[in-house]
């Protein structure tokens, strides 16, 4: 049995071992990747300079607000970054914001990027986007929503140089035309997500050309595309029938029942459909679409679809077992009858969000029937419904 004196002699004879002399870089990386949270990984980098350098080189995501000089320094430190967020807030944009010279540095130094977020970087132009296209051949996702100076000229270069592009978001890029859709069709067959909200120059012809080459579309946002109508939507339905999961047609005033029936006939896997403001869409076409997508639909917006009434709302609630969110705001034909006999459905509703603001014919009684059927509701909006008052709800329990 060792005495305390023996232990002291052993400790004195044993040399101290530094962990940095024992563990290799690969072993330290293995330790780093076992850390679960961002806070833990940041703490790893505080141990010493070597650990900080390893942590920096292994970082895959980076969000920054920096000019060219700082971007160069960041490129030296964070050499493994593949996802970068340089987006700006719409309400608190910093001055002068991201510029074309900044994008030139990104293109030259962060050549491994596969995802780049430039939302609301209003200072960039085609020159910066061309630099990105030429310098980032591995780019797969690009978000330039709100970059209002961009035109087809720069974005076509991206489509030509980044053939693996899977996601492109152009919301608010009002200068984009069908010419870009033609380029995407020719050069980007793997495109899955395309956001074109507010791109007023996009037409049915451009959409028809797009889906000739891009047949894997999963997400398509055409909200507020005023020149898009039944021809374009019908062509999308036929060409992307098996892949399309999300379609947004908010305030597409030229969309009518022809589009909705085309979707019902072809797109049985739709999970999110936004028809808000499509005033030429009838109740019967909505019922046909919900019957076709009853097992897949999760989110439905039909606010301001003025023909939507009791039978279509009842159809949605009683047949769509996976529905999580429903918006029928400003559908003034909907009454309490929409919620009658919902208990006869053969499933337990999982609806979590229900919006019915400005529906003047819904009362507290109708709301009570809905709540009885939808036991998992987390958010209900019945503002501006004159027959639903706080006092009435309290009286009804």
Short mmCIF file of C-alpha atoms in Angstrom, two decimals, residues 64-359:
data_model
loop_
_atom_site.label_atom_id
_atom_site.label_comp_id
_atom_site.label_asym_id
_atom_site.label_seq_id
_atom_site.Cartn_x
_atom_site.Cartn_y
_atom_site.Cartn_z
CA UNK A 64 -20.67 38.99 -41.02
CA UNK A 65 -20.92 42.74 -41.49
CA UNK A 66 -17.55 43.75 -42.89
CA UNK A 67 -15.73 45.70 -45.60
CA UNK A 68 -13.04 44.38 -47.99
CA UNK A 69 -10.11 44.54 -45.52
CA UNK A 70 -11.97 42.66 -42.79
CA UNK A 71 -13.32 40.13 -45.30
CA UNK A 72 -9.75 39.32 -46.36
CA UNK A 73 -8.72 38.74 -42.76
CA UNK A 74 -11.79 36.58 -42.18
CA UNK A 75 -10.97 34.51 -45.26
CA UNK A 76 -7.54 33.72 -43.81
CA UNK A 77 -9.02 32.67 -40.48
CA UNK A 78 -12.19 30.91 -41.61
CA UNK A 79 -10.85 28.97 -44.57
CA UNK A 80 -13.48 26.22 -44.44
CA UNK A 81 -16.63 28.35 -44.65
CA UNK A 82 -19.25 26.99 -47.08
CA UNK A 83 -22.29 29.04 -45.96
CA UNK A 84 -22.11 32.83 -45.64
CA UNK A 85 -24.74 35.34 -44.55
CA UNK A 86 -24.05 38.95 -45.51
CA UNK A 87 -27.71 39.98 -45.55
CA UNK A 88 -28.93 43.30 -44.21
CA UNK A 89 -32.01 44.14 -42.19
CA UNK A 90 -34.70 46.05 -44.04
CA UNK A 91 -35.16 48.40 -41.09
CA UNK A 92 -31.57 48.80 -39.87
CA UNK A 93 -29.32 48.70 -42.91
CA UNK A 94 -25.79 49.84 -42.12
CA UNK A 95 -24.11 52.52 -44.26
CA UNK A 96 -22.79 52.22 -46.91
CA UNK A 97 -23.66 48.53 -46.81
CA UNK A 98 -22.25 45.75 -48.94
CA UNK A 99 -20.70 46.90 -52.22
CA UNK A 100 -19.47 45.31 -55.43
CA UNK A 101 -15.87 45.50 -54.18
CA UNK A 102 -16.89 43.41 -51.15
CA UNK A 103 -18.38 40.78 -53.45
CA UNK A 104 -15.13 40.68 -55.43
CA UNK A 105 -13.29 39.78 -52.22
CA UNK A 106 -15.87 37.11 -51.40
CA UNK A 107 -15.53 35.62 -54.88
CA UNK A 108 -11.74 35.55 -54.69
CA UNK A 109 -11.23 34.40 -51.08
CA UNK A 110 -14.26 32.26 -50.16
CA UNK A 111 -14.16 30.00 -53.20
CA UNK A 112 -15.65 27.03 -51.31
CA UNK A 113 -19.02 28.72 -50.76
CA UNK A 114 -22.11 26.72 -51.62
CA UNK A 115 -24.64 29.10 -50.01
CA UNK A 116 -24.63 32.91 -49.97
CA UNK A 117 -27.30 35.19 -48.47
CA UNK A 118 -27.30 38.79 -49.73
CA UNK A 119 -30.87 39.80 -48.85
CA UNK A 120 -31.52 43.54 -48.91
CA UNK A 121 -27.97 44.46 -49.95
CA UNK A 122 -29.28 47.35 -51.99
CA UNK A 123 -25.85 48.69 -52.92
CA UNK A 124 -24.73 45.77 -55.07
CA UNK A 125 -25.11 45.71 -58.84
CA UNK A 126 -24.57 43.37 -61.78
CA UNK A 127 -20.80 43.93 -61.58
CA UNK A 128 -20.59 42.32 -58.14
CA UNK A 129 -22.90 39.45 -59.10
CA UNK A 130 -20.80 38.75 -62.21
CA UNK A 131 -17.71 38.51 -59.99
CA UNK A 132 -19.53 36.00 -57.78
CA UNK A 133 -20.61 33.94 -60.75
CA UNK A 134 -17.08 33.78 -62.12
CA UNK A 135 -15.46 33.08 -58.74
CA UNK A 136 -17.87 30.65 -57.05
CA UNK A 137 -18.49 27.71 -59.39
CA UNK A 138 -19.67 25.50 -56.49
CA UNK A 139 -22.46 27.90 -55.45
CA UNK A 140 -25.76 26.09 -54.95
CA UNK A 141 -27.96 28.60 -53.11
CA UNK A 142 -28.08 32.37 -53.70
CA UNK A 143 -30.51 34.81 -52.08
CA UNK A 144 -30.50 38.34 -53.52
CA UNK A 145 -34.04 39.28 -52.46
CA UNK A 146 -34.46 43.04 -52.23
CA UNK A 147 -31.34 43.78 -54.33
CA UNK A 148 -33.19 46.12 -56.62
CA UNK A 149 -30.34 47.09 -58.94
CA UNK A 150 -29.85 43.58 -60.28
CA UNK A 151 -30.87 42.71 -63.82
CA UNK A 152 -30.74 39.69 -66.07
CA UNK A 153 -27.18 40.61 -67.09
CA UNK A 154 -25.52 39.63 -63.81
CA UNK A 155 -27.83 36.78 -62.88
CA UNK A 156 -27.44 35.08 -66.25
CA UNK A 157 -23.69 34.88 -65.61
CA UNK A 158 -24.46 33.12 -62.31
CA UNK A 159 -26.69 30.62 -64.10
CA UNK A 160 -23.96 29.94 -66.68
CA UNK A 161 -21.13 29.53 -64.17
CA UNK A 162 -22.99 27.84 -61.30
CA UNK A 163 -24.54 24.84 -63.02
CA UNK A 164 -25.25 23.12 -59.66
CA UNK A 165 -27.55 25.94 -58.55
CA UNK A 166 -30.44 24.52 -56.50
CA UNK A 167 -31.92 27.63 -54.91
CA UNK A 168 -32.31 31.18 -56.24
CA UNK A 169 -34.37 33.82 -54.42
CA UNK A 170 -35.11 37.06 -56.24
CA UNK A 171 -38.03 38.57 -54.31
CA UNK A 172 -38.35 42.26 -55.14
CA UNK A 173 -35.86 42.19 -58.04
CA UNK A 174 -38.21 44.09 -60.30
CA UNK A 175 -35.80 44.33 -63.27
CA UNK A 176 -35.63 40.57 -63.78
CA UNK A 177 -37.36 39.32 -66.96
CA UNK A 178 -38.12 36.12 -68.82
CA UNK A 179 -34.57 36.22 -70.20
CA UNK A 180 -33.24 34.96 -66.88
CA UNK A 181 -35.78 32.12 -66.79
CA UNK A 182 -34.59 31.04 -70.23
CA UNK A 183 -30.99 30.99 -68.98
CA UNK A 184 -31.95 28.98 -65.90
CA UNK A 185 -33.75 26.48 -68.10
CA UNK A 186 -30.65 26.01 -70.26
CA UNK A 187 -28.01 25.95 -67.53
CA UNK A 188 -29.48 24.85 -64.17
CA UNK A 189 -31.30 21.51 -64.45
CA UNK A 190 -30.97 20.86 -60.69
CA UNK A 191 -32.87 24.02 -59.66
CA UNK A 192 -35.38 23.21 -56.90
CA UNK A 193 -36.24 26.50 -55.14
CA UNK A 194 -37.09 29.67 -57.04
CA UNK A 195 -38.47 32.84 -55.46
CA UNK A 196 -39.85 35.42 -57.88
CA UNK A 197 -42.20 37.40 -55.63
CA UNK A 198 -42.75 40.90 -56.98
CA UNK A 199 -40.89 40.26 -60.25
CA UNK A 200 -43.48 42.08 -62.36
CA UNK A 201 -41.84 41.36 -65.72
CA UNK A 202 -42.14 37.58 -65.46
CA UNK A 203 -44.78 36.18 -67.83
CA UNK A 204 -46.44 32.88 -68.66
CA UNK A 205 -44.07 32.46 -71.60
CA UNK A 206 -41.02 32.65 -69.34
CA UNK A 207 -42.47 30.11 -66.89
CA UNK A 208 -43.23 27.69 -69.73
CA UNK A 209 -39.62 27.95 -70.89
CA UNK A 210 -38.31 27.56 -67.34
CA UNK A 211 -39.99 24.22 -66.68
CA UNK A 212 -38.77 22.77 -69.96
CA UNK A 213 -35.30 22.56 -68.42
CA UNK A 214 -35.96 22.79 -64.66
CA UNK A 215 -38.17 19.81 -63.89
CA UNK A 216 -37.29 19.36 -60.21
CA UNK A 217 -38.96 22.47 -58.80
CA UNK A 218 -40.06 21.96 -55.19
CA UNK A 219 -40.64 25.59 -54.13
CA UNK A 220 -41.95 28.33 -56.41
CA UNK A 221 -43.05 31.79 -55.25
CA UNK A 222 -44.88 33.83 -57.89
CA UNK A 223 -46.62 36.20 -55.46
CA UNK A 224 -47.49 39.60 -56.92
CA UNK A 225 -46.31 38.57 -60.41
CA UNK A 226 -49.03 40.52 -62.15
CA UNK A 227 -48.37 39.09 -65.63
CA UNK A 228 -48.60 35.45 -64.57
CA UNK A 229 -51.86 33.66 -65.32
CA UNK A 230 -53.44 30.31 -66.05
CA UNK A 231 -51.15 29.33 -68.92
CA UNK A 232 -47.98 29.58 -66.86
CA UNK A 233 -49.38 27.94 -63.72
CA UNK A 234 -50.91 25.09 -65.74
CA UNK A 235 -47.58 24.43 -67.44
CA UNK A 236 -45.84 24.35 -64.05
CA UNK A 237 -48.45 21.88 -62.77
CA UNK A 238 -47.85 19.52 -65.68
CA UNK A 239 -44.05 19.72 -65.69
CA UNK A 240 -43.40 19.63 -61.92
CA UNK A 241 -46.26 17.38 -60.92
CA UNK A 242 -44.31 14.97 -58.73
CA UNK A 243 -41.76 17.36 -57.21
CA UNK A 244 -43.72 20.55 -56.41
CA UNK A 245 -44.30 20.98 -52.67
CA UNK A 246 -44.85 24.74 -52.24
CA UNK A 247 -46.58 27.15 -54.61
CA UNK A 248 -47.27 30.77 -53.69
CA UNK A 249 -49.64 32.80 -55.88
CA UNK A 250 -50.46 35.69 -53.53
CA UNK A 251 -52.29 38.50 -55.38
CA UNK A 252 -51.89 36.86 -58.80
CA UNK A 253 -55.06 38.44 -60.14
CA UNK A 254 -54.92 36.61 -63.49
CA UNK A 255 -55.03 33.17 -61.87
CA UNK A 256 -58.43 31.50 -62.10
CA UNK A 257 -60.06 28.09 -61.73
CA UNK A 258 -58.13 26.77 -64.76
CA UNK A 259 -54.93 26.96 -62.73
CA UNK A 260 -56.45 25.36 -59.64
CA UNK A 261 -57.95 22.45 -61.57
CA UNK A 262 -54.61 21.91 -63.34
CA UNK A 263 -52.91 21.70 -59.94
CA UNK A 264 -55.62 19.32 -58.68
CA UNK A 265 -55.14 17.04 -61.69
CA UNK A 266 -51.33 16.92 -61.52
CA UNK A 267 -49.85 17.99 -58.16
CA UNK A 268 -50.96 15.55 -55.48
CA UNK A 269 -47.92 16.20 -53.26
CA UNK A 270 -48.48 19.90 -52.55
CA UNK A 271 -47.82 20.79 -48.91
CA UNK A 272 -48.18 24.60 -49.01
CA UNK A 273 -50.46 26.55 -51.33
CA UNK A 274 -51.00 30.31 -51.10
CA UNK A 275 -53.98 31.65 -53.06
CA UNK A 276 -54.59 34.81 -51.03
CA UNK A 277 -56.02 37.60 -53.15
CA UNK A 278 -56.79 35.34 -56.14
CA UNK A 279 -60.32 36.65 -56.49
CA UNK A 280 -61.15 34.66 -59.63
CA UNK A 281 -60.75 31.34 -57.80
CA UNK A 282 -64.05 29.62 -57.00
CA UNK A 283 -65.11 27.49 -54.07
CA UNK A 284 -65.52 24.41 -56.26
CA UNK A 285 -61.95 24.54 -57.56
CA UNK A 286 -60.57 24.88 -54.02
CA UNK A 287 -62.57 21.79 -52.99
CA UNK A 288 -61.18 19.86 -55.96
CA UNK A 289 -57.62 20.83 -55.06
CA UNK A 290 -58.07 19.88 -51.40
CA UNK A 291 -59.58 16.53 -52.38
CA UNK A 292 -56.52 15.82 -54.54
CA UNK A 293 -54.01 16.93 -51.88
CA UNK A 294 -55.90 15.81 -48.78
CA UNK A 295 -53.08 13.62 -47.48
CA UNK A 296 -50.24 16.07 -48.16
CA UNK A 297 -51.47 19.64 -47.62
CA UNK A 298 -50.14 21.32 -44.46
CA UNK A 299 -50.57 25.06 -45.08
CA UNK A 300 -53.39 26.76 -46.97
CA UNK A 301 -54.09 30.45 -47.54
CA UNK A 302 -57.31 31.46 -49.27
CA UNK A 303 -57.72 34.89 -47.65
CA UNK A 304 -59.52 37.37 -49.88
CA UNK A 305 -60.75 34.56 -52.14
CA UNK A 306 -64.22 36.01 -52.08
CA UNK A 307 -66.08 32.94 -53.40
CA UNK A 308 -64.76 30.65 -50.66
CA UNK A 309 -67.60 29.67 -48.33
CA UNK A 310 -68.83 27.07 -45.89
CA UNK A 311 -68.55 23.95 -48.03
CA UNK A 312 -64.93 24.52 -49.03
CA UNK A 313 -63.84 25.35 -45.45
CA UNK A 314 -65.65 22.28 -44.16
CA UNK A 315 -63.99 20.18 -46.88
CA UNK A 316 -60.54 21.43 -45.88
CA UNK A 317 -61.02 20.84 -42.16
CA UNK A 318 -62.70 17.46 -42.46
CA UNK A 319 -60.51 15.90 -45.17
CA UNK A 320 -56.98 17.31 -44.77
CA UNK A 321 -55.65 15.30 -41.85
CA UNK A 322 -52.16 16.89 -41.90
CA UNK A 323 -53.32 20.50 -42.09
CA UNK A 324 -51.36 22.71 -39.68
CA UNK A 325 -52.31 26.26 -40.76
CA UNK A 326 -55.41 27.71 -42.42
CA UNK A 327 -56.08 31.35 -43.36
CA UNK A 328 -59.61 32.31 -44.50
CA UNK A 329 -59.41 35.99 -43.56
CA UNK A 330 -61.84 38.32 -45.37
CA UNK A 331 -63.87 35.42 -46.79
CA UNK A 332 -67.20 36.98 -45.92
CA UNK A 333 -69.31 34.04 -47.15
CA UNK A 334 -68.04 31.78 -44.36
CA UNK A 335 -70.53 31.23 -41.53
CA UNK A 336 -70.80 29.00 -38.47
CA UNK A 337 -72.14 26.26 -40.76
CA UNK A 338 -68.56 25.68 -41.94
CA UNK A 339 -67.77 24.10 -38.57
CA UNK A 340 -70.85 21.89 -38.23
CA UNK A 341 -70.33 18.11 -38.00
CA UNK A 342 -66.54 18.33 -37.93
CA UNK A 343 -66.62 15.74 -35.18
CA UNK A 344 -67.64 13.13 -37.77
CA UNK A 345 -64.17 13.24 -39.31
CA UNK A 346 -62.22 10.00 -38.91
CA UNK A 347 -59.09 11.67 -37.54
CA UNK A 348 -57.98 14.07 -34.83
CA UNK A 349 -57.18 17.47 -36.32
CA UNK A 350 -53.63 18.72 -35.85
CA UNK A 351 -54.45 22.31 -36.86
CA UNK A 352 -52.24 24.76 -34.96
CA UNK A 353 -52.86 28.11 -36.67
CA UNK A 354 -56.27 29.45 -37.72
CA UNK A 355 -56.80 32.93 -39.15
CA UNK A 356 -60.27 34.25 -39.84
CA UNK A 357 -60.00 38.01 -39.34
CA UNK A 358 -62.75 40.13 -40.92
CA UNK A 359 -65.15 37.21 -41.37
#
